[in-house]
Amino acid sequence: MTLTEKILARASGKSHVQPGDNVWVQTDVLLTHDVCGPGTIGVFKREFGEHARVWDREKIVVIPDHYIFTADSLSNRNVDILRDFVREQGIPYFYDVIDDPNGSWKFDASKGQLKRQYGSRYAGVCHTALPEKGHTRPGEVLFGTDSHTCMAGAFALFATGIGNTDAGFIFGTGKLLIKVPATMRFYFEGALGRGVMAKDVILHVIGEIGFDGATYRAMQYEGPGASALNMDDRMTITNMAIEAGGKNGIFPADQTTFDYVDARIRANGTKSDYTPVDLDRDQKFIHDQVIDLSQLEPTVAMHPNPGNRAPAKTLGHIGLDRAYIGSCTGGKTSDFLAFAEIVRGRKLKLDTFGVPATPQVVDDLHKLQMGGESVWSILESAGVQLTENASCAACLGGPGDTFGRLNTPMKCISATNRNFPGRMGNKQSEVFLASPYTVAASALTGKITDPREFL
Amino acid sequence: MPDSFSTPVFVVGDNIDTDQIIPAEYLTLVPTIASEYEKLGTYAMIGLPEDKYPVRFMAPGATKTKYRLIIGGRNFGCGSSREHAPIALGACGVKAVIADSYARIFFRNCVATGELYPYETPEPLAGVVKTGDEATLDFEKDTLTVGGRTIQLRPLGEVRPVIDAGGLFNYARKSGMIPAAS
C-alpha cells in the first residue's frame, strides 16, 4: 500500500484498503478557523442539538486567521462566535486573537495595520501554525475546513480539506466517510540549483499534470531529492496539492520530520505518542514520474490558473504593479530569508507588501540577522510594507480594508498559492505566482525577473 | 423534488473556482444563520469578471436567479473548500449544475449540503449552449433537453439519494446511520 492507503487502512480499522474503497475513518485532529468555524458550529448545533458536546475536545484545534485585522464587524463577530463555542465546550486548543477568554474582538483601525494587535496566544495562519504548535504527528488523520489543510501532509500524515457540513458531522461523531484516493508518485532526484526553491518544484509539478491532473488523487513525494528538503520546503510542496485538484499531498517521515515534530510537541506539551507509517515495497501508483530537481528553473504560474506555467526568464516583457509575500505557502521564515537575500542593500521598484504567516515568523525576522542587521530591518529598508499582524491577509482578498488587498485592476507577483480571477481582490487584476526569490527580484525591477540575476 | 424542470441556463467556462462563485469578501456571512444564508444567495457568481460575463447571473437587488441551471466546463468549483459556494447557488434557487468535471471538495459539498445536483456531461456543452437558452432537466431519465436535442448525462449514482434526502445528515438519519433527531 502507499502511505495514504496505509494511514487510511489503519484509521478505518482495516488491514488493507485500495483506491476507490469508501471507508469510515477516525479523525485524529479537526482544524477550523474564523471563516468556516462559525458555520460548522451552526451545523453541529442544528444537527446534534443546542446542548450537544463535541466528540473529543482535545482533538479540535481552532485557529482564527483569515479576517482578523479588519474593521468589518461581521468578521470581528465571527472570532467571538469561535470563543463562545470554545468556552462552552472546554476546547483547550484555541489560539485566540485576544487574551481575555470572556472578551470580544474588535480591530482598532486607528492604530494602523503595521503594529501588532493581538494577544499572547494568537498563532496566525492555521496551516503554518498547526505544526509550529505541535499538532502535526506522522501517521495521523487530519481534516480541516480549509482547502490548504493538505499542507500538513509534509509531516507524513493524511490531511485534507472538507466543508462545514462534513466538519459538523465530525464534531459530533469523530468520523468521516471518505473514498481512498489513488496515489500519484513524484520521485525527486538531484538537488535544487541556485535561485530555485520548493515553490518552483510544485509549480513545475502542477504545470506537468495540469490544474486538475490530480483530482481525487494523493500526491506522494519520495526519493533522495525529497529527503534532502527541509520541513518548510516540504510544506510549500504539499500545500499546493489542491492546486492540481489533489485530495492530499504526502512525504514519508524521516529524521528531519521527527526532529521538527518532537521539538514542537515538547515545546507545546501536546500529545506526544504517534505511530508513523513506513514506505512499502509493493506500492501501486496510478502515475509515477521522476523529477530531476537540478534541471528545474525559477518558474511562474501566470494568470488565471496555477497550472499556467512558464520559466521566469521568458516573462521579462510582463510589467508589474505590485509584489506580495505572505500566506501559508509563502509566508514562512525561510521565505522571508530568501526574499531578504535578494533585496538586501537594494531598493524595491514595486509597491511591495509582506505578511508573515505567524507571530513566530515575526519574532524570527526581528531576531535573525544578515550582516549585522535584522532581517526585518533589511526588508523595511528595501521598501517592503511589512506588518506584524500575521494572517491570511490579501492572499484571498478578504474585506476591503485587508492589508495588501488588490483594490484596483493591477498586475501582482505573489508568493501565495492561487491566481484565479479576483482571488486577491479586484476581478480585473492579474496574479502571477512565484517563489519568494522570484517575487523579490521582480519587485526590484518592476517586471517578472529570474532571481539568478541577483544571486 | 419534481421529475423535471425547465429554465433558462447560465453558461460558464472551465475552472470556475469558488472565488468566482462567492468571492472571499462575502465569507463573513455565516450560512447557518437564515438571514445570512439568503444574503449569500444574492452574491452568487458575482466574482465572474464583467468583461467575460457581460450578462450577470443575479439581477441587481434580486434574491433569486432566473437561471436555475448552470452549464460549466472542466474542473467546476475548484479552489477553496468553502461550503458557502454550493450554498450561495442553492440559496438563490439553482437546482443543478451540469459540467464536464468537478473539483473534489465542491462536488462533495454539494452532496453533503444537499443544495444542488452536480451532474457530469460526457459531451462538453459550453460551446453548444449559450446563456439564456431554455433547457429541461429530467431527473428521472438524467437527461438535458436543449435546442431540440436530448443529452444523456452521467447518472449520479450513490450520491443521488443523499441529495434527494436533503444532504448528509438527513440521509444518515433516514438510513439509520445516526439516531433520528430528538
PDB file of C-alpha atoms in Angstrom, chain A residues 83-352:
ATOM      1  CA  ARG A  83     -14.584  31.986  21.506  1.00  0.00           C
ATOM      2  CA  ASP A  84     -18.110  31.399  22.858  1.00  0.00           C
ATOM      3  CA  PHE A  85     -18.165  27.856  21.487  1.00  0.00           C
ATOM      4  CA  VAL A  86     -14.679  27.003  22.738  1.00  0.00           C
ATOM      5  CA  ARG A  87     -15.617  28.217  26.243  1.00  0.00           C
ATOM      6  CA  GLU A  88     -18.889  26.292  26.204  1.00  0.00           C
ATOM      7  CA  GLN A  89     -17.181  23.052  25.100  1.00  0.00           C
ATOM      8  CA  GLY A  90     -13.936  23.437  27.062  1.00  0.00           C
ATOM      9  CA  ILE A  91     -11.754  23.093  23.955  1.00  0.00           C
ATOM     10  CA  PRO A  92      -8.116  23.603  25.050  1.00  0.00           C
ATOM     11  CA  TYR A  93      -6.516  24.353  21.669  1.00  0.00           C
ATOM     12  CA  PHE A  94      -7.935  27.753  20.760  1.00  0.00           C
ATOM     13  CA  TYR A  95      -5.419  30.308  19.537  1.00  0.00           C
ATOM     14  CA  ASP A  96      -7.483  33.401  20.240  1.00  0.00           C
ATOM     15  CA  VAL A  97      -6.703  36.875  18.934  1.00  0.00           C
ATOM     16  CA  ILE A  98      -7.174  38.346  22.424  1.00  0.00           C
ATOM     17  CA  ASP A  99      -6.109  37.079  25.857  1.00  0.00           C
ATOM     18  CA  ASP A 100      -9.385  37.656  27.747  1.00  0.00           C
ATOM     19  CA  PRO A 101     -11.470  34.434  27.465  1.00  0.00           C
ATOM     20  CA  ASN A 102     -14.615  36.484  28.165  1.00  0.00           C
ATOM     21  CA  GLY A 103     -13.732  39.439  25.981  1.00  0.00           C
ATOM     22  CA  SER A 104     -14.717  40.338  22.446  1.00  0.00           C
ATOM     23  CA  TRP A 105     -12.519  41.126  19.477  1.00  0.00           C
ATOM     24  CA  LYS A 106     -12.566  44.499  17.815  1.00  0.00           C
ATOM     25  CA  PHE A 107      -9.837  45.563  15.438  1.00  0.00           C
ATOM     26  CA  ASP A 108      -8.740  49.141  16.063  1.00  0.00           C
ATOM     27  CA  ALA A 109      -8.167  50.631  12.615  1.00  0.00           C
ATOM     28  CA  SER A 110      -6.888  53.896  14.140  1.00  0.00           C
ATOM     29  CA  LYS A 111      -3.732  52.080  15.277  1.00  0.00           C
ATOM     30  CA  GLY A 112      -2.883  51.243  11.670  1.00  0.00           C
ATOM     31  CA  GLN A 113      -2.116  47.903  10.051  1.00  0.00           C
ATOM     32  CA  LEU A 114       1.577  47.508  10.793  1.00  0.00           C
ATOM     33  CA  LYS A 115       1.921  47.207  14.586  1.00  0.00           C
ATOM     34  CA  ARG A 116       0.985  44.035  16.455  1.00  0.00           C
ATOM     35  CA  GLN A 117      -2.665  43.974  17.599  1.00  0.00           C
ATOM     36  CA  TYR A 118      -3.037  40.543  19.155  1.00  0.00           C
ATOM     37  CA  GLY A 119      -2.579  38.740  22.449  1.00  0.00           C
ATOM     38  CA  SER A 120      -0.091  36.135  23.630  1.00  0.00           C
ATOM     39  CA  ARG A 121      -1.893  33.043  22.319  1.00  0.00           C
ATOM     40  CA  TYR A 122      -2.640  34.204  18.768  1.00  0.00           C
ATOM     41  CA  ALA A 123      -0.999  31.816  16.290  1.00  0.00           C
ATOM     42  CA  GLY A 124      -1.524  33.267  12.803  1.00  0.00           C
ATOM     43  CA  VAL A 125      -2.173  31.302   9.593  1.00  0.00           C
ATOM     44  CA  CYS A 126      -3.610  27.922  10.621  1.00  0.00           C
ATOM     45  CA  HIS A 127      -1.614  25.676   8.280  1.00  0.00           C
ATOM     46  CA  THR A 128       1.706  27.164   9.352  1.00  0.00           C
ATOM     47  CA  ALA A 129       0.643  27.424  12.996  1.00  0.00           C
ATOM     48  CA  LEU A 130      -0.572  23.830  13.245  1.00  0.00           C
ATOM     49  CA  PRO A 131       2.903  22.225  13.026  1.00  0.00           C
ATOM     50  CA  GLU A 132       4.504  25.102  14.944  1.00  0.00           C
ATOM     51  CA  LYS A 133       2.154  24.463  17.884  1.00  0.00           C
ATOM     52  CA  GLY A 134       2.726  20.693  17.906  1.00  0.00           C
ATOM     53  CA  HIS A 135      -0.457  19.433  16.225  1.00  0.00           C
ATOM     54  CA  THR A 136       1.014  17.522  13.274  1.00  0.00           C
ATOM     55  CA  ARG A 137       2.049  13.920  14.007  1.00  0.00           C
ATOM     56  CA  PRO A 138       3.174  11.369  11.379  1.00  0.00           C
ATOM     57  CA  GLY A 139       0.642   8.614  10.634  1.00  0.00           C
ATOM     58  CA  GLU A 140      -2.417  10.570  11.800  1.00  0.00           C
ATOM     59  CA  VAL A 141      -5.615  11.665  10.031  1.00  0.00           C
ATOM     60  CA  LEU A 142      -6.213  15.426   9.942  1.00  0.00           C
ATOM     61  CA  PHE A 143      -9.280  17.111   8.499  1.00  0.00           C
ATOM     62  CA  GLY A 144      -9.643  20.867   8.203  1.00  0.00           C
ATOM     63  CA  THR A 145     -12.309  23.264   6.955  1.00  0.00           C
ATOM     64  CA  ASP A 146      -9.847  24.770   4.522  1.00  0.00           C
ATOM     65  CA  SER A 147      -8.571  23.506   1.196  1.00  0.00           C
ATOM     66  CA  HIS A 148      -4.912  24.069   2.127  1.00  0.00           C
ATOM     67  CA  THR A 149      -5.185  21.625   5.026  1.00  0.00           C
ATOM     68  CA  CYS A 150      -3.247  19.331   2.658  1.00  0.00           C
ATOM     69  CA  MET A 151      -0.089  21.249   3.701  1.00  0.00           C
ATOM     70  CA  ALA A 152       0.189  19.099   6.843  1.00  0.00           C
ATOM     71  CA  GLY A 153       0.945  16.076   4.639  1.00  0.00           C
ATOM     72  CA  ALA A 154       4.550  17.316   4.755  1.00  0.00           C
ATOM     73  CA  PHE A 155       4.613  15.648   8.187  1.00  0.00           C
ATOM     74  CA  ALA A 156       3.677  12.214   6.779  1.00  0.00           C
ATOM     75  CA  LEU A 157       0.033  12.342   7.812  1.00  0.00           C
ATOM     76  CA  PHE A 158      -3.165  12.185   5.791  1.00  0.00           C
ATOM     77  CA  ALA A 159      -4.528  15.724   5.665  1.00  0.00           C
ATOM     78  CA  THR A 160      -7.323  17.107   3.524  1.00  0.00           C
ATOM     79  CA  GLY A 161      -9.833  19.937   3.324  1.00  0.00           C
ATOM     80  CA  ILE A 162     -13.569  19.478   3.927  1.00  0.00           C
ATOM     81  CA  GLY A 163     -16.720  21.607   4.057  1.00  0.00           C
ATOM     82  CA  ASN A 164     -18.727  22.790   7.063  1.00  0.00           C
ATOM     83  CA  THR A 165     -21.296  20.002   6.908  1.00  0.00           C
ATOM     84  CA  ASP A 166     -18.660  17.255   6.961  1.00  0.00           C
ATOM     85  CA  ALA A 167     -16.844  19.088   9.756  1.00  0.00           C
ATOM     86  CA  GLY A 168     -20.089  19.428  11.734  1.00  0.00           C
ATOM     87  CA  PHE A 169     -20.531  15.668  11.362  1.00  0.00           C
ATOM     88  CA  ILE A 170     -17.007  15.109  12.728  1.00  0.00           C
ATOM     89  CA  PHE A 171     -17.692  17.480  15.648  1.00  0.00           C
ATOM     90  CA  GLY A 172     -20.470  15.109  16.672  1.00  0.00           C
ATOM     91  CA  THR A 173     -19.052  11.697  15.746  1.00  0.00           C
ATOM     92  CA  GLY A 174     -15.278  11.939  15.182  1.00  0.00           C
ATOM     93  CA  LYS A 175     -15.761  10.024  11.937  1.00  0.00           C
ATOM     94  CA  LEU A 176     -15.995  10.722   8.232  1.00  0.00           C
ATOM     95  CA  LEU A 177     -16.796   8.554   5.214  1.00  0.00           C
ATOM     96  CA  ILE A 178     -14.137   9.066   2.569  1.00  0.00           C
ATOM     97  CA  LYS A 179     -13.007   7.491  -0.658  1.00  0.00           C
ATOM     98  CA  VAL A 180      -9.450   6.122  -0.720  1.00  0.00           C
ATOM     99  CA  PRO A 181      -7.618   8.086  -3.429  1.00  0.00           C
ATOM    100  CA  ALA A 182      -5.280   6.510  -5.962  1.00  0.00           C
ATOM    101  CA  THR A 183      -1.695   7.711  -5.443  1.00  0.00           C
ATOM    102  CA  MET A 184       0.497   9.588  -7.919  1.00  0.00           C
ATOM    103  CA  ARG A 185       4.185   9.375  -7.074  1.00  0.00           C
ATOM    104  CA  PHE A 186       6.729  12.081  -7.854  1.00  0.00           C
ATOM    105  CA  TYR A 187      10.231  10.750  -7.308  1.00  0.00           C
ATOM    106  CA  PHE A 188      12.734  13.577  -6.778  1.00  0.00           C
ATOM    107  CA  GLU A 189      16.347  13.113  -7.814  1.00  0.00           C
ATOM    108  CA  GLY A 190      19.163  15.657  -7.686  1.00  0.00           C
ATOM    109  CA  ALA A 191      19.323  18.894  -5.754  1.00  0.00           C
ATOM    110  CA  LEU A 192      17.800  22.311  -6.409  1.00  0.00           C
ATOM    111  CA  GLY A 193      20.103  24.687  -8.239  1.00  0.00           C
ATOM    112  CA  ARG A 194      20.975  28.229  -7.196  1.00  0.00           C
ATOM    113  CA  GLY A 195      17.933  30.520  -7.167  1.00  0.00           C
ATOM    114  CA  VAL A 196      15.442  27.642  -7.365  1.00  0.00           C
ATOM    115  CA  MET A 197      13.063  26.964  -4.465  1.00  0.00           C
ATOM    116  CA  ALA A 198      10.433  24.424  -3.360  1.00  0.00           C
ATOM    117  CA  LYS A 199       7.781  26.730  -4.846  1.00  0.00           C
ATOM    118  CA  ASP A 200       9.356  26.217  -8.266  1.00  0.00           C
ATOM    119  CA  VAL A 201       9.142  22.446  -7.737  1.00  0.00           C
ATOM    120  CA  ILE A 202       5.405  22.459  -7.063  1.00  0.00           C
ATOM    121  CA  LEU A 203       4.654  24.967  -9.856  1.00  0.00           C
ATOM    122  CA  HIS A 204       6.586  22.636 -12.166  1.00  0.00           C
ATOM    123  CA  VAL A 205       4.668  19.558 -10.967  1.00  0.00           C
ATOM    124  CA  ILE A 206       1.277  21.283 -11.393  1.00  0.00           C
ATOM    125  CA  GLY A 207       2.360  22.503 -14.824  1.00  0.00           C
ATOM    126  CA  GLU A 208       3.282  18.916 -15.772  1.00  0.00           C
ATOM    127  CA  ILE A 209      -0.019  17.310 -14.773  1.00  0.00           C
ATOM    128  CA  GLY A 210      -2.375  20.299 -15.163  1.00  0.00           C
ATOM    129  CA  PHE A 211      -4.611  22.206 -12.770  1.00  0.00           C
ATOM    130  CA  ASP A 212      -6.920  19.176 -12.442  1.00  0.00           C
ATOM    131  CA  GLY A 213      -4.296  16.499 -13.051  1.00  0.00           C
ATOM    132  CA  ALA A 214      -4.518  15.127  -9.500  1.00  0.00           C
ATOM    133  CA  THR A 215      -8.286  15.405  -8.968  1.00  0.00           C
ATOM    134  CA  TYR A 216      -9.413  12.779  -6.413  1.00  0.00           C
ATOM    135  CA  ARG A 217      -5.791  11.625  -6.028  1.00  0.00           C
ATOM    136  CA  ALA A 218      -2.997  11.576  -3.465  1.00  0.00           C
ATOM    137  CA  MET A 219       0.343  13.150  -4.443  1.00  0.00           C
ATOM    138  CA  GLN A 220       3.265  11.344  -2.800  1.00  0.00           C
ATOM    139  CA  TYR A 221       6.804  12.721  -2.907  1.00  0.00           C
ATOM    140  CA  GLU A 222       9.796  10.432  -2.471  1.00  0.00           C
ATOM    141  CA  GLY A 223      13.425   9.994  -3.418  1.00  0.00           C
ATOM    142  CA  PRO A 224      16.773  11.429  -2.400  1.00  0.00           C
ATOM    143  CA  GLY A 225      15.722  14.877  -3.611  1.00  0.00           C
ATOM    144  CA  ALA A 226      12.676  14.741  -1.334  1.00  0.00           C
ATOM    145  CA  SER A 227      14.555  13.654   1.784  1.00  0.00           C
ATOM    146  CA  ALA A 228      17.070  16.461   1.272  1.00  0.00           C
ATOM    147  CA  LEU A 229      14.303  19.088   1.557  1.00  0.00           C
ATOM    148  CA  ASN A 230      13.713  20.774   4.931  1.00  0.00           C
ATOM    149  CA  MET A 231      10.260  20.922   6.520  1.00  0.00           C
ATOM    150  CA  ASP A 232       9.453  24.422   5.220  1.00  0.00           C
ATOM    151  CA  ASP A 233      10.174  23.250   1.673  1.00  0.00           C
ATOM    152  CA  ARG A 234       8.084  20.114   2.054  1.00  0.00           C
ATOM    153  CA  MET A 235       5.215  22.241   3.397  1.00  0.00           C
ATOM    154  CA  THR A 236       5.349  24.527   0.357  1.00  0.00           C
ATOM    155  CA  ILE A 237       5.052  21.475  -1.898  1.00  0.00           C
ATOM    156  CA  THR A 238       2.217  19.679  -0.078  1.00  0.00           C
ATOM    157  CA  ASN A 239       0.353  22.975   0.396  1.00  0.00           C
ATOM    158  CA  MET A 240      -0.399  23.230  -3.303  1.00  0.00           C
ATOM    159  CA  ALA A 241      -1.673  19.658  -3.905  1.00  0.00           C
ATOM    160  CA  ILE A 242      -5.138  21.231  -4.070  1.00  0.00           C
ATOM    161  CA  GLU A 243      -3.983  23.486  -6.922  1.00  0.00           C
ATOM    162  CA  ALA A 244      -3.714  20.335  -9.047  1.00  0.00           C
ATOM    163  CA  GLY A 245      -7.062  19.131  -7.668  1.00  0.00           C
ATOM    164  CA  GLY A 246      -5.333  16.675  -5.291  1.00  0.00           C
ATOM    165  CA  LYS A 247      -7.009  15.252  -2.213  1.00  0.00           C
ATOM    166  CA  ASN A 248      -3.757  15.223  -0.250  1.00  0.00           C
ATOM    167  CA  GLY A 249      -0.010  15.577  -0.620  1.00  0.00           C
ATOM    168  CA  ILE A 250       2.388  13.494   1.449  1.00  0.00           C
ATOM    169  CA  PHE A 251       6.084  12.975   2.191  1.00  0.00           C
ATOM    170  CA  PRO A 252       7.415   9.913   4.059  1.00  0.00           C
ATOM    171  CA  ALA A 253       8.574  10.617   7.617  1.00  0.00           C
ATOM    172  CA  ASP A 254      12.334  10.684   8.234  1.00  0.00           C
ATOM    173  CA  GLN A 255      14.707  12.103  10.836  1.00  0.00           C
ATOM    174  CA  THR A 256      14.063  15.642   9.556  1.00  0.00           C
ATOM    175  CA  THR A 257      10.340  15.109  10.235  1.00  0.00           C
ATOM    176  CA  PHE A 258      10.819  13.553  13.681  1.00  0.00           C
ATOM    177  CA  ASP A 259      13.257  16.259  14.803  1.00  0.00           C
ATOM    178  CA  TYR A 260      10.802  19.008  13.854  1.00  0.00           C
ATOM    179  CA  VAL A 261       7.697  17.285  15.226  1.00  0.00           C
ATOM    180  CA  ASP A 262       9.214  16.113  18.525  1.00  0.00           C
ATOM    181  CA  ALA A 263      10.705  19.523  19.287  1.00  0.00           C
ATOM    182  CA  ARG A 264       7.327  21.255  18.714  1.00  0.00           C
ATOM    183  CA  ILE A 265       5.437  18.664  20.777  1.00  0.00           C
ATOM    184  CA  ARG A 266       7.913  19.149  23.664  1.00  0.00           C
ATOM    185  CA  ALA A 267       7.748  22.926  23.478  1.00  0.00           C
ATOM    186  CA  ASN A 268       3.933  22.988  23.470  1.00  0.00           C
ATOM    187  CA  GLY A 269       3.078  19.984  25.632  1.00  0.00           C
ATOM    188  CA  THR A 270       0.749  18.465  23.015  1.00  0.00           C
ATOM    189  CA  LYS A 271       0.031  14.737  22.584  1.00  0.00           C
ATOM    190  CA  SER A 272       3.387  13.027  22.146  1.00  0.00           C
ATOM    191  CA  ASP A 273       2.589   9.468  21.063  1.00  0.00           C
ATOM    192  CA  TYR A 274       2.185   8.700  17.399  1.00  0.00           C
ATOM    193  CA  THR A 275       2.886   5.801  15.060  1.00  0.00           C
ATOM    194  CA  PRO A 276       4.295   6.687  11.665  1.00  0.00           C
ATOM    195  CA  VAL A 277       3.765   4.513   8.575  1.00  0.00           C
ATOM    196  CA  ASP A 278       6.753   3.301   6.543  1.00  0.00           C
ATOM    197  CA  LEU A 279       7.178   3.063   2.800  1.00  0.00           C
ATOM    198  CA  ASP A 280       6.176  -0.370   1.425  1.00  0.00           C
ATOM    199  CA  ARG A 281       7.956  -2.053  -1.429  1.00  0.00           C
ATOM    200  CA  ASP A 282       4.757  -3.089  -3.170  1.00  0.00           C
ATOM    201  CA  GLN A 283       3.200   0.355  -3.670  1.00  0.00           C
ATOM    202  CA  LYS A 284       0.895   0.726  -6.671  1.00  0.00           C
ATOM    203  CA  PHE A 285       0.721   4.108  -8.363  1.00  0.00           C
ATOM    204  CA  ILE A 286      -1.703   5.462 -10.924  1.00  0.00           C
ATOM    205  CA  HIS A 287       1.077   7.771 -12.144  1.00  0.00           C
ATOM    206  CA  ASP A 288       4.805   7.539 -11.429  1.00  0.00           C
ATOM    207  CA  GLN A 289       7.166  10.306 -12.505  1.00  0.00           C
ATOM    208  CA  VAL A 290      10.827  11.057 -11.865  1.00  0.00           C
ATOM    209  CA  ILE A 291      11.716  14.719 -11.497  1.00  0.00           C
ATOM    210  CA  ASP A 292      15.338  15.820 -11.562  1.00  0.00           C
ATOM    211  CA  LEU A 293      15.384  18.822  -9.265  1.00  0.00           C
ATOM    212  CA  SER A 294      18.718  20.012 -10.666  1.00  0.00           C
ATOM    213  CA  GLN A 295      17.031  20.664 -14.031  1.00  0.00           C
ATOM    214  CA  LEU A 296      14.347  22.985 -12.647  1.00  0.00           C
ATOM    215  CA  GLU A 297      14.386  26.725 -13.164  1.00  0.00           C
ATOM    216  CA  PRO A 298      12.644  29.634 -11.465  1.00  0.00           C
ATOM    217  CA  THR A 299       9.025  29.150 -12.537  1.00  0.00           C
ATOM    218  CA  VAL A 300       5.940  31.359 -12.656  1.00  0.00           C
ATOM    219  CA  ALA A 301       2.255  30.376 -12.822  1.00  0.00           C
ATOM    220  CA  MET A 302       0.593  33.060 -14.877  1.00  0.00           C
ATOM    221  CA  HIS A 303      -2.940  34.436 -14.573  1.00  0.00           C
ATOM    222  CA  PRO A 304      -5.556  32.907 -14.480  1.00  0.00           C
ATOM    223  CA  ASN A 305      -4.714  29.469 -13.007  1.00  0.00           C
ATOM    224  CA  PRO A 306      -1.897  27.782 -11.077  1.00  0.00           C
ATOM    225  CA  GLY A 307      -1.185  25.313 -13.901  1.00  0.00           C
ATOM    226  CA  ASN A 308      -0.387  28.077 -16.415  1.00  0.00           C
ATOM    227  CA  ARG A 309       3.387  27.741 -16.112  1.00  0.00           C
ATOM    228  CA  ALA A 310       6.367  29.442 -17.765  1.00  0.00           C
ATOM    229  CA  PRO A 311      10.052  29.955 -16.854  1.00  0.00           C
ATOM    230  CA  ALA A 312      10.568  33.340 -15.177  1.00  0.00           C
ATOM    231  CA  LYS A 313      13.369  34.198 -17.628  1.00  0.00           C
ATOM    232  CA  THR A 314      10.906  34.176 -20.545  1.00  0.00           C
ATOM    233  CA  LEU A 315       8.466  36.633 -18.946  1.00  0.00           C
ATOM    234  CA  GLY A 316      10.607  39.789 -18.760  1.00  0.00           C
ATOM    235  CA  HIS A 317       8.097  41.574 -21.003  1.00  0.00           C
ATOM    236  CA  ILE A 318       5.426  41.461 -18.292  1.00  0.00           C
ATOM    237  CA  GLY A 319       5.407  44.687 -16.288  1.00  0.00           C
ATOM    238  CA  LEU A 320       4.021  44.593 -12.751  1.00  0.00           C
ATOM    239  CA  ASP A 321       2.300  46.961 -10.318  1.00  0.00           C
ATOM    240  CA  ARG A 322       2.702  45.144  -7.016  1.00  0.00           C
ATOM    241  CA  ALA A 323       4.578  42.373  -5.215  1.00  0.00           C
ATOM    242  CA  TYR A 324       3.306  40.346  -2.271  1.00  0.00           C
ATOM    243  CA  ILE A 325       4.971  37.871   0.082  1.00  0.00           C
ATOM    244  CA  GLY A 326       2.937  36.009   2.659  1.00  0.00           C
ATOM    245  CA  SER A 327       0.378  33.193   3.258  1.00  0.00           C
ATOM    246  CA  CYS A 328       0.716  29.570   4.396  1.00  0.00           C
ATOM    247  CA  THR A 329       2.630  28.774   1.224  1.00  0.00           C
ATOM    248  CA  GLY A 330       4.979  31.742   1.095  1.00  0.00           C
ATOM    249  CA  GLY A 331       4.999  33.500   4.482  1.00  0.00           C
ATOM    250  CA  LYS A 332       7.319  31.233   6.466  1.00  0.00           C
ATOM    251  CA  THR A 333      10.617  32.384   7.996  1.00  0.00           C
ATOM    252  CA  SER A 334      12.618  30.694   5.229  1.00  0.00           C
ATOM    253  CA  ASP A 335      10.537  32.518   2.599  1.00  0.00           C
ATOM    254  CA  PHE A 336      11.345  35.918   4.091  1.00  0.00           C
ATOM    255  CA  LEU A 337      15.032  34.974   4.445  1.00  0.00           C
ATOM    256  CA  ALA A 338      15.162  34.152   0.725  1.00  0.00           C
ATOM    257  CA  PHE A 339      13.421  37.428  -0.081  1.00  0.00           C
ATOM    258  CA  ALA A 340      15.871  39.344   2.113  1.00  0.00           C
ATOM    259  CA  GLU A 341      18.870  37.649   0.481  1.00  0.00           C
ATOM    260  CA  ILE A 342      17.841  39.236  -2.828  1.00  0.00           C
ATOM    261  CA  VAL A 343      16.731  42.689  -1.684  1.00  0.00           C
ATOM    262  CA  ARG A 344      19.390  43.352   0.975  1.00  0.00           C
ATOM    263  CA  GLY A 345      21.031  46.720   0.344  1.00  0.00           C
ATOM    264  CA  ARG A 346      18.787  47.399  -2.648  1.00  0.00           C
ATOM    265  CA  LYS A 347      15.646  49.483  -3.217  1.00  0.00           C
ATOM    266  CA  LEU A 348      12.391  47.966  -4.459  1.00  0.00           C
ATOM    267  CA  LYS A 349      10.727  49.445  -7.509  1.00  0.00           C
ATOM    268  CA  LEU A 350       7.305  47.924  -6.847  1.00  0.00           C
ATOM    269  CA  ASP A 351       4.774  48.639  -4.143  1.00  0.00           C
ATOM    270  CA  THR A 352       5.504  45.548  -2.007  1.00  0.00           C
TER     271      THR A 352
END
